[in-house]
Coordinates of C-alpha atoms in Angstrom, one line a residue:
M1 CA 0.0 0.0 0.0
K2 CA 1.2 3.5 -0.8
Y3 CA 0.1 6.5 1.3
V4 CA -0.5 10.2 0.5
L5 CA -0.7 12.2 3.7
V6 CA -2.4 15.6 3.7
T7 CA -1.7 17.9 6.6
G8 CA -2.5 21.6 7.2
G9 CA -0.8 24.6 8.7
V10 CA -1.2 28.2 9.6
V11 CA -5.0 28.2 10.1
S12 CA -7.8 25.7 10.0
G13 CA -10.5 25.8 7.4
L14 CA -8.1 25.9 4.4
G15 CA -9.9 23.2 2.5
K16 CA -7.8 20.1 3.3
G17 CA -10.8 17.9 2.7
V18 CA -11.4 19.3 -0.7
T19 CA -7.7 19.2 -1.5
A20 CA -7.4 15.5 -0.3
S21 CA -10.5 14.6 -2.3
S22 CA -9.2 16.3 -5.4
I23 CA -5.8 14.6 -5.1
G24 CA -7.8 11.3 -5.0
V25 CA -9.7 12.3 -8.1
V26 CA -6.5 13.0 -10.1
L27 CA -4.9 9.8 -9.0
K28 CA -8.0 7.9 -9.8
A29 CA -8.1 9.6 -13.2
C30 CA -4.6 8.1 -13.7
G31 CA -6.1 4.6 -13.5
L32 CA -5.2 4.0 -9.9
R33 CA -7.6 2.8 -7.2
V34 CA -7.9 5.1 -4.3
T35 CA -9.3 4.9 -0.7
S36 CA -9.4 7.6 2.0
I37 CA -8.9 8.0 5.7
K38 CA -9.8 11.0 7.8
I39 CA -8.1 11.5 11.2
D40 CA -9.9 13.8 13.7
P41 CA -7.9 14.4 16.8
Y42 CA -10.9 15.2 19.1
L43 CA -11.8 12.9 22.0
N44 CA -15.3 12.2 20.8
T45 CA -15.7 8.6 19.6
D46 CA -17.5 9.9 16.5
A47 CA -19.2 13.0 15.2
G48 CA -22.7 11.7 16.2
T49 CA -23.2 13.8 19.3
M50 CA -21.5 17.0 18.0
S51 CA -23.5 20.2 17.4
P52 CA -23.9 21.1 13.7
F53 CA -23.2 24.7 14.7
E54 CA -19.8 23.7 15.9
H55 CA -18.7 21.0 13.5
G56 CA -21.0 21.1 10.5
E57 CA -23.2 18.2 9.4
V58 CA -22.8 14.6 10.6
F59 CA -22.3 12.4 7.5
V60 CA -23.8 8.9 7.7
L61 CA -22.3 5.9 6.0
D62 CA -23.9 2.7 4.8
D63 CA -22.7 0.8 7.9
G64 CA -24.3 3.4 10.2
G65 CA -21.1 5.3 11.0
E66 CA -21.6 8.9 12.0
V67 CA -18.5 10.6 10.7
D68 CA -16.9 13.9 9.8
L69 CA -18.4 15.7 6.8
D70 CA -15.0 15.4 4.9
L71 CA -15.9 11.7 4.4
G72 CA -18.9 13.0 2.4
N73 CA -16.5 14.9 0.2
Y74 CA -14.4 11.7 -0.3
E75 CA -17.5 9.7 -1.3
R76 CA -18.8 12.3 -3.6
F77 CA -15.5 13.0 -5.4
L78 CA -14.2 9.4 -5.6
D79 CA -17.6 7.6 -5.9
V80 CA -16.7 5.1 -3.1
R81 CA -18.5 3.6 -0.1
L82 CA -16.4 4.2 3.0
T83 CA -16.8 2.5 6.4
R84 CA -17.0 3.9 10.0
D85 CA -13.4 2.8 10.4
N86 CA -12.2 5.2 7.7
N87 CA -12.8 8.0 10.3
I88 CA -10.2 7.7 13.0
T89 CA -10.6 9.8 16.2
T90 CA -8.6 10.1 19.4
G91 CA -11.6 8.7 21.2
K92 CA -11.7 5.5 19.1
I93 CA -7.9 5.0 19.5
Y94 CA -7.8 5.5 23.3
Q95 CA -11.0 3.4 23.7
S96 CA -9.4 0.5 21.8
V97 CA -6.2 0.7 23.8
L98 CA -8.0 0.9 27.1
D99 CA -10.2 -2.0 26.2
K100 CA -7.1 -4.1 25.5
E101 CA -5.6 -2.9 28.8
R102 CA -8.7 -4.0 30.7
R103 CA -8.5 -7.4 29.0
G104 CA -4.9 -7.8 30.0
D105 CA -3.6 -7.8 26.5
Y106 CA -0.5 -5.9 27.5
L107 CA 0.6 -8.5 30.0
G108 CA 1.1 -6.0 32.9
K109 CA 3.2 -3.5 30.9
T110 CA 2.9 0.2 31.5
V111 CA 0.5 1.5 28.8
Q112 CA 1.9 4.7 27.3
V113 CA 1.2 7.1 24.4
V114 CA 4.4 5.8 22.8
P115 CA 4.4 3.0 21.8
H116 CA 0.9 1.8 22.6
I117 CA -1.2 4.7 21.3
T118 CA 1.0 5.3 18.3
D119 CA 1.1 1.6 17.5
A120 CA -2.7 1.5 17.6
I121 CA -2.9 4.4 15.2
R122 CA -0.5 2.7 12.8
N123 CA -2.2 -0.6 12.9
W124 CA -5.6 1.1 12.4
I125 CA -4.4 2.9 9.3
E126 CA -2.7 -0.1 7.8
S127 CA -5.7 -2.4 8.3
V128 CA -8.4 0.1 7.1
S129 CA -6.4 1.0 4.0
L130 CA -6.7 -2.6 2.9
I131 CA -10.6 -2.5 2.9
P132 CA -11.9 -2.2 -0.7
V133 CA -14.3 0.7 -1.0
D134 CA -15.0 0.8 -4.7
G135 CA -16.9 -2.5 -5.1
K136 CA -13.9 -4.5 -6.1
D137 CA -12.3 -7.4 -4.2
N138 CA -8.7 -6.3 -3.9
P139 CA -7.3 -3.5 -1.8
A140 CA -6.8 0.0 -3.4
D141 CA -3.4 1.1 -4.8
I142 CA -3.2 4.4 -2.8
C143 CA -4.6 5.5 0.5
V144 CA -5.1 9.3 0.9
I145 CA -4.9 10.3 4.6
E146 CA -6.1 13.6 5.8
L147 CA -4.9 14.7 9.3
G148 CA -7.5 17.1 10.7
G149 CA -6.5 20.2 12.6
T150 CA -3.4 22.2 12.3
V151 CA 0.2 21.2 12.7
G152 CA 1.3 22.1 16.2
D153 CA -2.0 21.3 17.9
I154 CA -1.4 19.4 21.1
E155 CA -4.1 16.8 20.4
S156 CA -2.5 16.0 17.0
M157 CA 0.9 15.0 18.4
P158 CA 0.3 11.3 18.8
F159 CA -0.9 11.1 15.3
I160 CA 2.0 13.1 13.9
E161 CA 4.4 10.7 15.7
A162 CA 2.5 7.6 14.4
L163 CA 2.6 8.9 10.9
R164 CA 6.3 9.6 11.2
Q165 CA 6.8 6.0 12.2
L166 CA 4.5 4.9 9.3
S167 CA 6.5 6.8 6.8
F168 CA 9.7 5.2 8.0
S169 CA 8.3 1.7 8.1
V170 CA 6.8 1.7 4.6
G171 CA 9.8 3.4 3.0
Q172 CA 10.2 6.6 0.9
D173 CA 8.8 5.1 -2.2
N174 CA 5.5 4.4 -0.5
F175 CA 4.8 7.7 1.3
C176 CA 4.1 11.2 0.0
L177 CA 3.4 14.1 2.3
I178 CA 1.5 17.1 1.0
H179 CA 1.3 20.1 3.3
V180 CA -1.6 22.6 2.8
S181 CA -0.8 26.1 3.9
L182 CA -2.0 29.7 3.4
I183 CA -0.3 32.4 1.4
P184 CA -2.0 35.6 2.7
V185 CA -1.8 39.0 1.1
L186 CA -1.8 42.0 3.4
G187 CA -4.2 44.6 2.2
V188 CA -1.9 47.5 2.7
V189 CA 1.2 45.9 1.2
G190 CA -0.4 43.8 -1.5
E191 CA 2.5 41.3 -1.3
Q192 CA 2.1 37.5 -1.1
K193 CA 3.5 36.5 2.3
T194 CA 5.4 33.3 2.7
K195 CA 6.5 33.6 6.3
P196 CA 3.5 31.8 7.8
T197 CA 4.1 28.8 5.5
Q198 CA 7.8 28.8 6.3
H199 CA 7.1 28.6 10.1
S200 CA 4.5 25.9 9.5
V201 CA 6.9 23.7 7.5
R202 CA 9.6 24.3 10.1
E203 CA 7.4 23.0 12.8
L204 CA 6.4 20.0 10.8
R205 CA 10.0 19.2 10.1
A206 CA 10.8 19.5 13.8
L207 CA 8.3 16.8 14.4
G208 CA 10.1 14.4 12.0
L209 CA 8.0 14.9 8.8
T210 CA 9.3 16.7 5.7
P211 CA 6.7 17.7 3.1
H212 CA 7.3 16.5 -0.4
L213 CA 4.8 18.9 -1.9
L214 CA 3.3 22.2 -0.8
A215 CA -0.3 23.0 -1.6
C216 CA -0.6 26.7 -1.2
R217 CA -4.0 28.3 -0.8
S218 CA -4.3 31.8 -2.0
A219 CA -6.9 34.2 -3.4
E220 CA -4.9 34.7 -6.6
P221 CA -2.4 32.5 -8.5
L222 CA 1.1 32.4 -6.9
L223 CA 3.8 34.6 -8.5
E224 CA 6.9 32.8 -9.6
T225 CA 9.0 34.8 -7.1
T226 CA 6.7 33.5 -4.3
K227 CA 7.2 30.0 -5.4
E228 CA 11.0 30.4 -5.6
K229 CA 11.0 31.9 -2.1
L230 CA 9.0 29.0 -0.7
S231 CA 11.3 26.5 -2.4
Q232 CA 14.3 28.2 -0.9
F233 CA 13.1 28.3 2.7
C234 CA 10.9 25.2 2.8
H235 CA 13.3 22.8 0.9
V236 CA 10.6 21.8 -1.6
P237 CA 11.4 21.9 -5.3
V238 CA 9.6 24.7 -7.3
G239 CA 7.9 22.0 -9.4
N240 CA 6.4 20.5 -6.2
I241 CA 4.8 23.7 -5.0
L242 CA 1.1 23.5 -6.0
N243 CA -1.1 26.6 -6.2
I244 CA -4.7 26.1 -5.2
H245 CA -6.2 29.5 -5.6
D246 CA -9.8 30.5 -5.3
V247 CA -12.0 29.1 -8.1
P248 CA -15.7 29.6 -9.1
N249 CA -16.6 26.1 -7.9
I250 CA -14.8 23.2 -6.2
W251 CA -15.0 21.1 -9.3
H252 CA -12.1 23.2 -10.6
V253 CA -9.8 22.0 -7.9
P254 CA -8.8 18.7 -9.5
L255 CA -8.2 20.6 -12.7
L256 CA -6.0 23.0 -10.9
L257 CA -3.9 20.1 -9.6
R258 CA -3.5 18.8 -13.1
Q259 CA -2.8 22.0 -15.0
P260 CA -3.8 25.6 -14.0
L261 CA -4.6 28.0 -16.8
S262 CA -1.5 30.2 -16.3
Q263 CA 1.0 27.7 -15.0
N264 CA 2.4 24.3 -16.0
Q265 CA 1.8 22.4 -12.8
D266 CA 1.1 18.6 -12.9
A267 CA 0.5 17.5 -9.3
H268 CA -0.1 13.9 -10.4
I269 CA 3.4 13.6 -11.9
A270 CA 5.1 14.9 -8.7
I271 CA 3.0 12.5 -6.5
L272 CA 3.5 9.5 -8.8
K273 CA 7.3 10.2 -8.9
Q274 CA 7.5 10.3 -5.2
L275 CA 5.5 7.0 -4.9
N276 CA 7.5 5.4 -7.7
C277 CA 4.5 4.4 -9.7
L278 CA 4.8 6.7 -12.6
S279 CA 5.3 3.7 -15.0
T280 CA 2.1 2.0 -13.9
A281 CA -0.2 5.1 -14.1
T282 CA -1.8 6.4 -17.2
P283 CA -2.3 10.1 -18.2
P284 CA -5.1 11.6 -16.2
H285 CA -8.5 11.5 -17.9
L286 CA -10.5 14.4 -16.5
Q287 CA -12.7 15.3 -19.4
E288 CA -15.9 14.6 -17.3
W289 CA -14.7 16.9 -14.6
T290 CA -13.7 19.6 -17.1
E291 CA -17.2 19.5 -18.7
R292 CA -18.9 19.5 -15.3
A293 CA -16.9 22.5 -14.1
E294 CA -17.4 24.5 -17.3
T295 CA -21.1 23.6 -17.4
Y296 CA -21.7 25.0 -14.0
D297 CA -19.7 28.2 -14.8
N298 CA -21.9 28.8 -18.0
L299 CA -25.3 28.2 -16.4
K300 CA -27.6 31.2 -16.9
N301 CA -31.0 30.1 -15.6
S302 CA -31.4 29.7 -11.9
V303 CA -34.0 28.2 -9.7
R304 CA -34.9 29.5 -6.2
I305 CA -35.0 26.8 -3.5
A306 CA -36.3 27.7 0.0
L307 CA -34.3 25.7 2.5
V308 CA -36.2 26.0 5.8
G309 CA -33.9 24.8 8.6
K310 CA -32.7 25.1 12.1
Y311 CA -28.9 25.5 11.6
I312 CA -28.6 28.0 8.8
G313 CA -26.0 30.0 10.8
L314 CA -23.5 27.5 9.5
T315 CA -24.1 26.4 6.0
D316 CA -21.9 23.3 6.5
S317 CA -24.7 22.0 8.7
Y318 CA -26.5 21.1 5.5
L319 CA -23.5 20.5 3.3
S320 CA -24.8 17.2 1.7
V321 CA -28.2 18.7 1.1
V322 CA -26.6 21.7 -0.7
K323 CA -24.4 19.4 -2.7
A324 CA -27.3 17.1 -3.7
L325 CA -29.2 20.2 -4.8
L326 CA -26.2 21.2 -6.9
H327 CA -25.9 17.8 -8.5
A328 CA -29.7 17.8 -9.4
C329 CA -29.6 21.4 -10.7
I330 CA -26.7 20.7 -13.0
A331 CA -28.6 17.7 -14.4
R332 CA -31.5 20.1 -15.0
S333 CA -29.2 22.8 -16.6
L334 CA -30.1 25.2 -13.7
K335 CA -27.9 27.2 -11.3
P336 CA -29.1 26.6 -7.8
S337 CA -30.1 29.7 -5.8
V338 CA -30.6 28.4 -2.2
D339 CA -32.6 30.8 -0.1
W340 CA -31.7 30.1 3.5
I341 CA -34.7 30.6 5.9
A342 CA -34.4 30.3 9.6
A343 CA -37.4 28.3 10.5
S344 CA -37.9 30.4 13.7
D345 CA -38.3 33.6 11.6
L346 CA -41.5 32.2 10.1
E347 CA -43.2 31.8 13.4
D348 CA -45.8 34.1 14.8
D349 CA -43.6 35.1 17.8
S350 CA -41.0 36.4 15.3
A351 CA -43.6 38.8 13.9
K352 CA -43.6 40.6 17.3
L353 CA -39.9 40.2 18.3
A354 CA -38.3 40.7 14.9
P355 CA -40.9 41.9 12.4
E356 CA -38.4 42.7 9.6
A357 CA -36.8 39.2 9.8
H358 CA -40.3 37.7 9.9
A359 CA -41.5 39.6 6.8
A360 CA -38.3 38.9 4.9
A361 CA -38.5 35.1 5.7
W362 CA -42.1 34.9 4.4
E363 CA -41.3 37.0 1.2
T364 CA -38.4 34.6 0.5
L365 CA -40.6 31.6 1.0
R366 CA -43.3 32.9 -1.3
N367 CA -40.8 33.7 -4.1
A368 CA -39.3 30.2 -4.1
A369 CA -40.0 27.6 -6.8
C370 CA -39.8 24.8 -4.3
V371 CA -39.5 24.2 -0.5
L372 CA -37.1 21.8 1.3
V373 CA -37.2 21.1 5.0
P374 CA -34.1 19.0 6.0
G375 CA -33.3 17.0 9.1
G376 CA -32.7 18.3 12.6
F377 CA -33.2 17.7 16.3
G378 CA -35.0 19.6 19.1
D379 CA -38.1 21.8 19.2
R380 CA -36.5 25.2 18.2
G381 CA -38.0 26.4 14.9
V382 CA -40.4 23.5 14.5
E383 CA -43.5 25.7 14.3
G384 CA -41.9 27.6 11.5
M385 CA -41.2 24.4 9.6
I386 CA -44.8 23.4 10.1
L387 CA -45.9 26.8 8.6
A388 CA -43.6 26.2 5.6
A389 CA -45.1 22.8 5.0
N390 CA -48.6 24.2 5.3
Y391 CA -47.7 26.9 2.7
A392 CA -46.3 24.4 0.3
R393 CA -49.3 22.1 0.7
D394 CA -52.0 24.8 0.3
N395 CA -50.3 26.5 -2.6
H396 CA -49.3 23.4 -4.6
V397 CA -45.6 24.3 -4.3
P398 CA -43.2 21.3 -4.6
Y399 CA -42.2 20.2 -1.2
L400 CA -39.5 17.7 0.0
G401 CA -39.2 16.8 3.6
I402 CA -36.2 14.9 4.8
C403 CA -36.2 13.0 8.1
L404 CA -37.5 15.7 10.4
G405 CA -39.0 17.3 7.4
M406 CA -41.2 14.3 6.8
Q407 CA -42.3 14.2 10.4
I408 CA -43.1 17.9 10.1
S409 CA -45.4 17.3 7.2
V410 CA -47.3 14.6 9.2
I411 CA -47.8 17.0 12.1
E412 CA -49.0 19.8 9.8
F413 CA -51.4 17.5 8.0
A414 CA -52.8 16.1 11.3
R415 CA -53.4 19.6 12.6
S416 CA -54.7 21.2 9.4
V417 CA -56.6 18.4 7.7
L418 CA -57.6 16.0 10.4
G419 CA -58.4 18.7 12.9
L420 CA -56.0 17.4 15.6
E421 CA -55.0 20.9 16.8
K422 CA -52.6 19.6 19.4
A423 CA -51.0 17.0 17.2
N424 CA -47.2 16.9 17.8
S425 CA -44.1 14.7 18.2
E426 CA -43.1 13.2 21.5
E427 CA -39.7 14.8 20.8
F428 CA -41.2 18.3 21.1
N429 CA -44.0 17.6 23.6
A430 CA -44.0 14.4 25.6
E431 CA -47.4 15.1 27.0
T432 CA -49.2 15.8 23.7
P433 CA -52.7 14.2 23.6
D434 CA -52.2 13.4 19.9
P435 CA -48.7 12.0 19.4
V436 CA -48.5 11.5 15.6
I437 CA -44.7 11.0 15.9
V438 CA -43.4 8.7 18.6
F439 CA -40.1 7.4 20.0
M440 CA -38.9 4.2 18.4
P441 CA -39.2 1.3 20.8
E442 CA -35.6 0.0 20.2
G443 CA -34.0 3.4 20.9
S444 CA -32.2 4.4 24.1
R445 CA -33.5 7.2 26.3
T446 CA -30.3 7.3 28.4
H447 CA -27.5 7.2 25.9
M448 CA -27.2 9.5 22.8
G449 CA -24.2 8.1 20.9
S450 CA -24.8 5.5 18.2
T451 CA -28.3 4.7 19.6
M452 CA -30.4 6.0 16.6
R453 CA -31.6 4.0 13.7
L454 CA -28.5 4.4 11.5
G455 CA -27.1 3.4 8.2
S456 CA -28.5 1.9 5.0
R457 CA -32.0 0.4 5.3
R458 CA -34.3 -1.0 2.7
T459 CA -37.6 0.7 1.9
H460 CA -40.2 -1.2 -0.1
F461 CA -42.7 0.7 -2.3
Q462 CA -46.3 -0.2 -1.7
T463 CA -47.4 0.7 -5.2
P464 CA -45.6 1.1 -8.5
D465 CA -47.9 4.1 -9.4
C466 CA -46.5 6.4 -6.8
I467 CA -44.3 9.4 -7.7
T468 CA -41.3 8.2 -5.7
S469 CA -41.2 4.7 -7.2
K470 CA -41.2 6.2 -10.7
L471 CA -38.4 8.6 -9.7
Y472 CA -36.4 5.5 -8.7
H473 CA -37.0 4.0 -12.1
S474 CA -40.0 1.9 -11.0
S475 CA -37.9 -0.1 -8.6
S476 CA -39.8 -2.2 -6.0
Y477 CA -37.4 -1.0 -3.3
V478 CA -34.7 1.4 -2.5
D479 CA -31.7 1.3 -0.1
E480 CA -31.0 4.7 1.6
R481 CA -29.2 5.9 4.7
H482 CA -31.1 6.7 7.9
R483 CA -30.4 8.7 11.1
H484 CA -33.4 9.1 13.4
R485 CA -34.9 8.0 16.7
Y486 CA -38.5 9.0 16.2
E487 CA -41.1 7.6 13.7
V488 CA -44.7 8.1 12.5
N489 CA -47.1 6.6 15.1
P490 CA -48.4 3.4 13.6
E491 CA -51.8 4.0 15.4
V492 CA -52.6 7.1 13.3
I493 CA -51.6 5.7 9.8
G494 CA -55.2 4.8 9.0
R495 CA -56.6 8.2 9.7
L496 CA -53.8 10.0 7.8
E497 CA -54.3 7.9 4.7
E498 CA -58.0 8.3 4.8
G499 CA -57.3 12.1 4.7
G500 CA -55.2 11.8 1.6
L501 CA -51.6 11.4 3.0
K502 CA -50.4 8.2 1.5
F503 CA -47.5 6.2 2.9
V504 CA -46.1 4.7 -0.3
G505 CA -42.9 3.4 1.2
K506 CA -42.4 1.2 4.3
D507 CA -39.6 -0.8 5.9
E508 CA -39.2 -4.5 5.6
S509 CA -41.5 -5.2 8.5
G510 CA -44.3 -3.1 7.0
N511 CA -44.8 -1.3 10.3
R512 CA -42.4 1.7 9.9
M513 CA -43.3 4.5 7.5
E514 CA -40.5 5.6 5.2
I515 CA -42.1 7.6 2.4
L516 CA -45.3 9.7 2.2
E517 CA -47.0 11.5 -0.7
L518 CA -50.0 13.8 -0.7
S519 CA -52.8 12.9 -3.1
G520 CA -53.8 15.7 -5.5
H521 CA -50.5 17.6 -5.0
P522 CA -48.0 17.9 -7.8
F523 CA -45.0 17.1 -5.6
Y524 CA -45.4 16.8 -1.8
V525 CA -43.0 14.1 -0.7
G526 CA -41.6 13.2 2.7
V527 CA -38.9 10.6 3.4
Q528 CA -37.6 9.3 6.7
F529 CA -34.2 8.6 5.2
H530 CA -31.5 11.0 3.9
P531 CA -31.2 10.7 0.1
E532 CA -28.6 13.5 0.0
F533 CA -25.9 11.2 1.5
K534 CA -25.7 9.1 -1.7
S535 CA -25.9 11.9 -4.3
R536 CA -22.9 12.2 -6.6
P537 CA -21.7 14.6 -9.3
G538 CA -23.2 13.2 -12.5
Q539 CA -25.4 10.9 -10.4
P540 CA -27.9 13.1 -8.7
T541 CA -30.4 11.5 -6.2
A542 CA -33.8 10.9 -7.6
L543 CA -35.9 12.9 -5.1
F544 CA -33.9 16.1 -5.6
L545 CA -34.4 15.8 -9.3
G546 CA -38.1 15.2 -8.9
Q547 CA -38.6 18.3 -6.8
L548 CA -36.8 20.7 -9.2
P549 CA -38.3 22.4 -12.3
C550 CA -35.9 22.2 -15.1
L551 CA -36.9 23.9 -18.4
R552 CA -38.1 27.4 -19.2
I553 CA -40.9 27.9 -21.6
D554 CA -38.6 29.1 -24.3
Q555 CA -36.5 26.0 -23.8
L556 CA -39.6 23.9 -23.9
R557 CA -40.7 25.6 -27.2
S558 CA -37.3 24.6 -28.7
W559 CA -37.8 21.0 -27.6
I560 CA -41.4 20.9 -29.0
H561 CA -40.1 22.3 -32.3
A562 CA -37.5 19.6 -32.5
K563 CA -39.6 16.6 -31.3
C564 CA -43.3 17.3 -32.1
C565 CA -45.5 17.6 -35.1
T566 CA -46.7 20.9 -36.5
K567 CA -50.2 20.5 -34.8
A568 CA -48.6 20.1 -31.4
I569 CA -46.3 23.1 -31.9
S570 CA -49.3 25.3 -32.9
L571 CA -51.3 24.0 -29.9
F572 CA -48.4 24.7 -27.5
L573 CA -47.8 28.2 -28.8
W574 CA -51.5 28.9 -28.6
F575 CA -51.7 27.8 -25.0
S576 CA -48.5 29.5 -23.9
D577 CA -49.2 32.8 -25.7
S578 CA -52.9 33.0 -24.9
L579 CA -52.2 32.3 -21.2
G580 CA -49.4 34.8 -21.1
F581 CA -46.5 32.5 -20.1
P582 CA -43.3 34.6 -20.1
S583 CA -40.1 32.9 -21.2
S584 CA -38.8 32.8 -17.6
S585 CA -41.5 30.3 -16.6
V586 CA -40.3 26.8 -15.7
V587 CA -41.6 23.3 -16.2
P588 CA -40.4 19.9 -15.1
T589 CA -39.1 17.8 -18.0
N590 CA -38.4 14.2 -17.0
H591 CA -40.9 11.9 -18.4
C592 CA -41.7 10.3 -15.0
I593 CA -41.3 13.3 -12.7
P594 CA -44.4 15.1 -11.5
G595 CA -44.2 18.8 -10.7
T596 CA -45.6 22.2 -11.5
L597 CA -45.3 24.9 -14.1
V598 CA -45.7 28.3 -12.6
S599 CA -45.7 31.6 -14.5
S600 CA -43.6 34.4 -13.0
S601 CA -46.8 36.2 -11.9
E602 CA -48.0 33.0 -10.3
H603 CA -51.5 33.2 -11.9
V604 CA -51.4 30.0 -13.9
R605 CA -50.2 26.6 -12.9
F606 CA -49.9 23.2 -14.6
D607 CA -50.0 20.0 -12.7
I608 CA -48.0 17.3 -14.4
S609 CA -48.6 13.6 -14.0
G610 CA -46.0 10.8 -13.6
N611 CA -45.9 10.0 -17.3
G612 CA -45.0 13.6 -18.2
A613 CA -48.6 14.5 -19.3
I614 CA -50.2 17.7 -18.0
T615 CA -53.2 16.5 -16.2
S616 CA -54.8 19.8 -15.2
L617 CA -54.5 23.5 -15.7
Y618 CA -55.4 25.8 -12.9
Q619 CA -55.9 29.6 -12.7
Q620 CA -55.6 31.5 -9.4
S621 CA -58.3 33.8 -8.5
S622 CA -59.8 33.4 -5.0
E623 CA -59.1 29.7 -5.3
W624 CA -57.5 27.2 -7.7
K625 CA -59.8 25.8 -10.3
L626 CA -59.7 23.7 -13.5
V627 CA -60.0 25.9 -16.6
S628 CA -59.0 23.7 -19.5
D629 CA -59.4 20.2 -20.7
P630 CA -56.5 18.0 -19.5
E631 CA -57.0 15.5 -22.4
I632 CA -56.3 18.3 -25.0
L633 CA -53.1 19.2 -23.3
R634 CA -52.0 15.5 -23.0
L635 CA -52.1 15.2 -26.8
F636 CA -48.8 17.0 -27.1
F637 CA -47.2 16.9 -23.7
T638 CA -47.0 13.1 -23.3
R639 CA -43.4 12.1 -23.9
E640 CA -42.2 9.6 -26.5
T641 CA -38.6 10.0 -25.5
Q642 CA -36.6 10.5 -22.3
D643 CA -34.0 12.7 -23.9
V644 CA -34.5 16.5 -23.7

């Protein structure tokens, strides 16, 4: 096994995770198989009990591991399936060593940081790096290791020492160290400063590790004089000093490592030379990444998505949701415009305490093309989420509720439609007389860590005619990742379904509700699982695709001109012109994706069925009403091809 270690210096938050992922992309593009390990020096056993405000989202793996969000970057960039053991923490290492000590495995010896902790770290890295993560049987060729934190942190010292020992034991041809550092520019002077990086490298060398490459973060491309200065004082060849300057989107980072626009820098060659595998690698094939990055840069049409959440103060709290939206929007040729709405700002109390924030939140919600309520815990902002779900349901706005968002839609429906005014979740009100969301019987009320329903679980569709099944290509089941300890109360399922809220997906027992849809609504879907965790660039998750509109009227006109007969073209032009659709209107396009077409003035709306046919046309006055024959519209909107 060959190892690429990525460390960071000067400050945290430099993008080591994206850098490590991009290095993996470039090496994979050279025909090598790559796996990844993230080292987090905190004492927590895992990220499961950490606040999203403090550490960003908790990423969930197939095996139920609750891990650092950087593992989400690895999975998305490399298209792999990692395990909980690919995230090493100080807590895990010390726990494993103490468990051995209690069993007597050390035969009475004094247990110390060196060698016992450092040996445990080395053994963990060497064993996990051999686990295949790309669906093949044999181990990967290269393991990319990211050391969290900053060089010099006290909590990182045992890991630095263990990695020093690892580099010595595997040999120079099997170990490459890339140090990520910051090259700041002082506003007054305007000069690229190298001193912080010099000190960071000096500290790293004092600990026994010498970087083979420097990955320098900067706002603008590095000057040649800056590179020469870094080379002179950091003992790194000029050709091994990589510049990762700010780019329009992170998909450009692998391209920067291969060959920036204004420089001749090939990171893969420097890494492959250090690892002595240049002869076995192929030239990097990054055409797909190039097209993806350029496509995003050239997108003109945008779609406004209202994300109503609890943790919007730190956008990394919903990192996978944002990435899944991005993947879906790219597939729809749309640029995502995420409108962050603090759920508490929608509540009635906010109108009194912060009227401006309250008014702005509601205006943002009303201007959005679709509404998304992601997961979360605790009762803060819940009433605001319920109001958002109510707005989407009443106004036929596409709605996607994830985990908590699904439970919110159940509570809102029970209150508004079934008349259960005090309906609630036991999580928010343990004494509610109408608990429509209850604590799962297998959960623990005394321990928080790793006690939820976690990891990949199978959901069986109850009917092939539901929206969600069609989005998943008419599959009979779907495997998605979960993270929850509350569920829909089985005792109220009958009443909810009688009212029109259909539970079209259930677990293997048939007793746990996984997917809901609202009858008569173009797209009102709630899922107990987290589809965002399996979204990939170029492979967007089905539910995010289903929620999004994707073609403007003028684009749809072009499609009809290319695909349809003259009669259909005339009919379409008559309807679009007579009803006053501006070219900025949008309409879903996938042949099996329901959704809505809304004019910019929001006076006219189409409902589109699962086969792509417009089933009804509504006009807004005091209420929504049918104003045109759906069979006429179906004549030319029913698709004969999936390609648009």
